Every structure is written in C-alpha cells, then in structure tokens.
Amino acid sequence: MTQFRMFGDVPLSRASFSSKMIVSLFLLSLLMAYGVGILNIWDKTGFTTQTKIWRYRGAEATAEQANEAAELYFPRSLSELIELTHDHTFDMAMLLLMVGHLFQLTSFTERFKQTVWLASFVAMFLFIWSPWVIKYVSPAGAILLIAGEILLTLSFLTLTVVPLYEMWLVSPLPRPRRIRTE
C-alpha cells in the first residue's frame, strides 16, 4: 500500500483542505513529540559519547566524576535494555511507516524516497541496538548511537517537513484530462 485511502490518487498538493489540515496537525504533533524526545536525550546524556557510555555502562566513581555523574548513571540492567528495545522498536517502526506513507505522496523521485526510507530504518536500528553495543561490546558504540540520532533526526525532518511543504506551498499540477474512447 503506497497511499492512504483519504487521498486516493491525489498528490498532497491537490488534497482537500480538510485532509491537508488533519495531516498537517498530525505531522506538527509528531515534530513536537520528536523535539521533546531530543530534549529528553539532551537532558539525560548531553549529546556526548562519554555520557552515553555512562548511561548504559554506568559511571566510574573517580574523583573527577564522583560529584558530576556517579549518582546519576547506574549501569543499565539486561531487563532495562530489553524493555527499551521493545518499546522503541514498535514505536519507531510504526512512526516511520506512517510518515513514510505520507512522504510517498510527495513529488520526489522514487529513488530519493527509497533512500530516505532506507536511511530512516538504518538510523532506527543504530539508535535501538547501539545501547547493546555500548553495554556488552565496546564503549565505542556510543559513536554509533550519536550517528543514529543524527541520521534519524535528519530523516524524520525530511519525512515530515517535505509533505508539509508540498501540501501548503507547492502549486497543484492540473489534473490530467481523461480521453474518452468510444
């Protein structure tokens, strides 16, 4: 399925006002939720590899770190990682499916759309599985987590802003005329 029923074969630029309104409110709500998610990440890890390592492996209580991090960063348990992975896998997959369908209705080439979708899901996998790498393989997995966060943000912005742009700022192309054959 590459199109939502409410649009049929209509590109986003030619959708009805009410369809544009509900989709726009939905996308703006998702952008707001994503922004809060980024704020949450910043609040917990500050976007540094060291704090991401502390978040999943725990902080070493050295003299320098004791005042700053030892109280805040406890090693994540296997149970916590399983729960985090479970929740994020379902939520993010559904989110990418929904915005991906709307993105499908844009005028970009199929190759570009496929590239954005692939980047989105690669980013999701990096974001979801890098905590396991950090915890059980190597602290260097924090670089994968940051790469996943950046790629996911860029992909998500593309998947949401492009449909908004096309709905409201692109002039609709004329409808193709049907030639009657008798």
Coordinates of C-alpha atoms in Angstrom, one line a residue:
M1 CA 0.0 0.0 0.0
T2 CA 1.6 3.2 -1.1
Q3 CA -1.2 5.7 -0.5
F4 CA -3.7 6.5 2.2
R5 CA -7.3 6.0 1.2
M6 CA -8.3 9.6 2.1
F7 CA -6.0 10.7 -0.8
G8 CA -6.7 8.1 -3.4
D9 CA -4.5 9.0 -6.4
V10 CA -4.4 12.7 -5.4
P11 CA -0.9 14.1 -4.7
L12 CA -0.5 16.1 -1.4
S13 CA -0.6 19.4 -3.3
R14 CA -4.1 18.6 -4.6
A15 CA -5.6 17.2 -1.4
S16 CA -8.7 18.7 0.1
F17 CA -8.2 21.4 2.7
S18 CA -9.6 19.2 5.5
S19 CA -7.2 16.4 4.5
K20 CA -4.3 18.8 4.5
M21 CA -5.4 20.2 7.9
I22 CA -5.6 16.8 9.7
V23 CA -2.4 15.6 8.2
S24 CA -0.6 18.8 9.0
L25 CA -1.8 18.8 12.6
F26 CA -0.6 15.2 12.9
L27 CA 2.8 16.0 11.4
L28 CA 3.2 19.1 13.6
S29 CA 2.3 17.0 16.7
L30 CA 4.9 14.4 15.7
L31 CA 7.5 17.1 15.2
M32 CA 6.7 18.5 18.7
A33 CA 6.9 15.0 20.2
Y34 CA 10.2 14.4 18.4
G35 CA 11.5 17.7 19.7
V36 CA 10.6 16.7 23.3
G37 CA 12.4 13.4 22.6
I38 CA 15.6 15.2 21.6
L39 CA 15.2 17.4 24.7
N40 CA 14.9 14.2 26.8
I41 CA 18.1 12.8 25.2
W42 CA 19.9 16.0 25.8
D43 CA 18.8 16.1 29.4
K44 CA 20.0 12.6 30.1
T45 CA 23.2 12.4 28.1
G46 CA 24.1 15.9 26.8
F47 CA 25.0 14.5 23.4
T48 CA 28.4 13.4 24.4
T49 CA 29.9 10.0 23.9
Q50 CA 31.1 9.9 27.5
T51 CA 27.7 10.5 29.0
K52 CA 26.2 7.9 26.6
I53 CA 28.7 5.4 27.8
W54 CA 27.9 6.3 31.4
R55 CA 24.2 5.9 30.7
Y56 CA 24.4 2.3 29.6
R57 CA 27.6 1.1 31.4
G58 CA 27.4 3.2 34.5
A59 CA 29.9 5.9 35.6
E60 CA 33.1 5.1 37.2
A61 CA 33.2 6.9 40.5
T62 CA 36.6 8.5 40.1
A63 CA 37.5 11.7 42.0
E64 CA 36.6 13.9 39.0
Q65 CA 33.4 12.1 38.1
A66 CA 32.0 11.4 41.6
N67 CA 30.4 14.8 42.1
E68 CA 29.3 15.0 38.5
A69 CA 28.0 11.7 37.4
A70 CA 28.3 8.8 39.9
E71 CA 24.8 9.4 41.4
L72 CA 23.1 9.8 38.0
Y73 CA 24.5 7.0 35.9
F74 CA 23.9 3.4 37.1
P75 CA 24.6 0.6 34.7
R76 CA 21.5 -0.5 32.7
S77 CA 20.3 -4.0 33.5
L78 CA 19.5 -6.6 30.9
S79 CA 15.8 -6.1 31.7
E80 CA 16.0 -2.4 31.2
L81 CA 17.7 -2.8 27.8
I82 CA 15.1 -5.4 26.7
E83 CA 12.3 -3.0 27.7
L84 CA 13.9 0.0 26.0
T85 CA 14.5 -2.1 22.8
H86 CA 11.0 -3.5 22.8
D87 CA 9.2 -0.1 23.3
H88 CA 11.4 1.8 20.8
T89 CA 11.2 -0.9 18.1
F90 CA 7.4 -0.9 18.0
D91 CA 7.0 2.8 18.4
M92 CA 9.6 3.9 15.9
A93 CA 8.7 1.3 13.2
M94 CA 5.0 2.5 13.3
L95 CA 6.1 6.1 13.3
L96 CA 8.3 5.6 10.3
L97 CA 5.6 3.6 8.5
M98 CA 3.0 6.4 9.0
V99 CA 5.2 9.3 7.9
G100 CA 6.7 7.2 5.2
H101 CA 3.3 6.7 3.6
L102 CA 2.7 10.5 3.6
F103 CA 6.2 11.0 2.2
Q104 CA 5.3 8.6 -0.6
L105 CA 2.7 11.1 -1.8
T106 CA 5.3 13.8 -2.5
S107 CA 6.6 14.6 -5.9
F108 CA 10.2 13.5 -5.3
T109 CA 11.7 10.6 -7.3
E110 CA 11.2 7.1 -6.2
R111 CA 15.0 6.7 -5.8
F112 CA 15.1 9.7 -3.4
K113 CA 12.1 8.4 -1.4
Q114 CA 13.7 4.9 -1.1
T115 CA 17.0 6.5 0.0
V116 CA 15.2 8.4 2.8
W117 CA 13.2 5.4 3.9
L118 CA 16.4 3.2 4.0
A119 CA 18.3 5.9 5.9
S120 CA 15.4 6.2 8.4
F121 CA 15.3 2.5 9.2
V122 CA 19.1 2.2 9.3
A123 CA 19.1 5.1 11.7
M124 CA 16.4 3.4 13.8
F125 CA 18.4 0.2 14.0
L126 CA 21.6 2.1 15.0
F127 CA 19.6 4.0 17.7
I128 CA 17.9 0.9 19.1
W129 CA 20.9 -1.5 19.0
S130 CA 23.8 0.7 19.9
P131 CA 23.0 0.7 23.6
W132 CA 23.6 -3.1 23.5
V133 CA 26.9 -2.5 21.8
I134 CA 27.9 0.1 24.4
K135 CA 26.9 -2.1 27.3
Y136 CA 28.1 -5.5 26.1
V137 CA 30.7 -5.0 23.3
S138 CA 32.5 -1.7 23.5
P139 CA 32.1 1.9 24.7
A140 CA 33.0 2.9 21.2
G141 CA 29.3 2.0 20.3
A142 CA 28.5 5.5 21.6
I143 CA 29.6 6.8 18.3
L144 CA 27.1 4.6 16.6
L145 CA 24.4 5.9 18.9
I146 CA 25.2 9.5 18.1
A147 CA 25.3 8.7 14.3
G148 CA 21.9 7.0 14.7
E149 CA 20.5 10.0 16.5
I150 CA 21.7 12.4 13.9
L151 CA 20.6 10.3 10.9
L152 CA 17.2 9.6 12.5
T153 CA 16.7 13.3 13.1
L154 CA 17.6 14.3 9.5
S155 CA 15.4 11.5 8.1
F156 CA 12.5 12.3 10.3
L157 CA 12.7 16.0 9.4
T158 CA 12.7 15.1 5.8
L159 CA 9.8 12.7 6.2
T160 CA 7.7 15.3 7.9
V161 CA 8.7 18.7 6.6
V162 CA 8.6 17.7 2.9
P163 CA 4.9 16.6 3.0
L164 CA 4.1 19.8 4.9
Y165 CA 5.9 21.9 2.3
E166 CA 4.1 20.1 -0.6
M167 CA 0.7 20.4 0.9
W168 CA 0.8 24.1 1.6
L169 CA 3.5 25.7 -0.7
V170 CA 3.5 23.7 -3.9
S171 CA 1.0 24.8 -6.6
P172 CA -1.0 21.8 -7.6
L173 CA -0.5 20.5 -11.1
P174 CA -3.6 20.4 -13.2
R175 CA -5.5 17.2 -13.1
P176 CA -4.8 15.0 -16.1
R177 CA -7.6 15.0 -18.7
R178 CA -9.1 11.7 -19.5
I179 CA -9.5 11.0 -23.1
R180 CA -12.7 9.3 -23.9
T181 CA -12.6 6.4 -26.3
E182 CA -15.7 5.1 -27.8

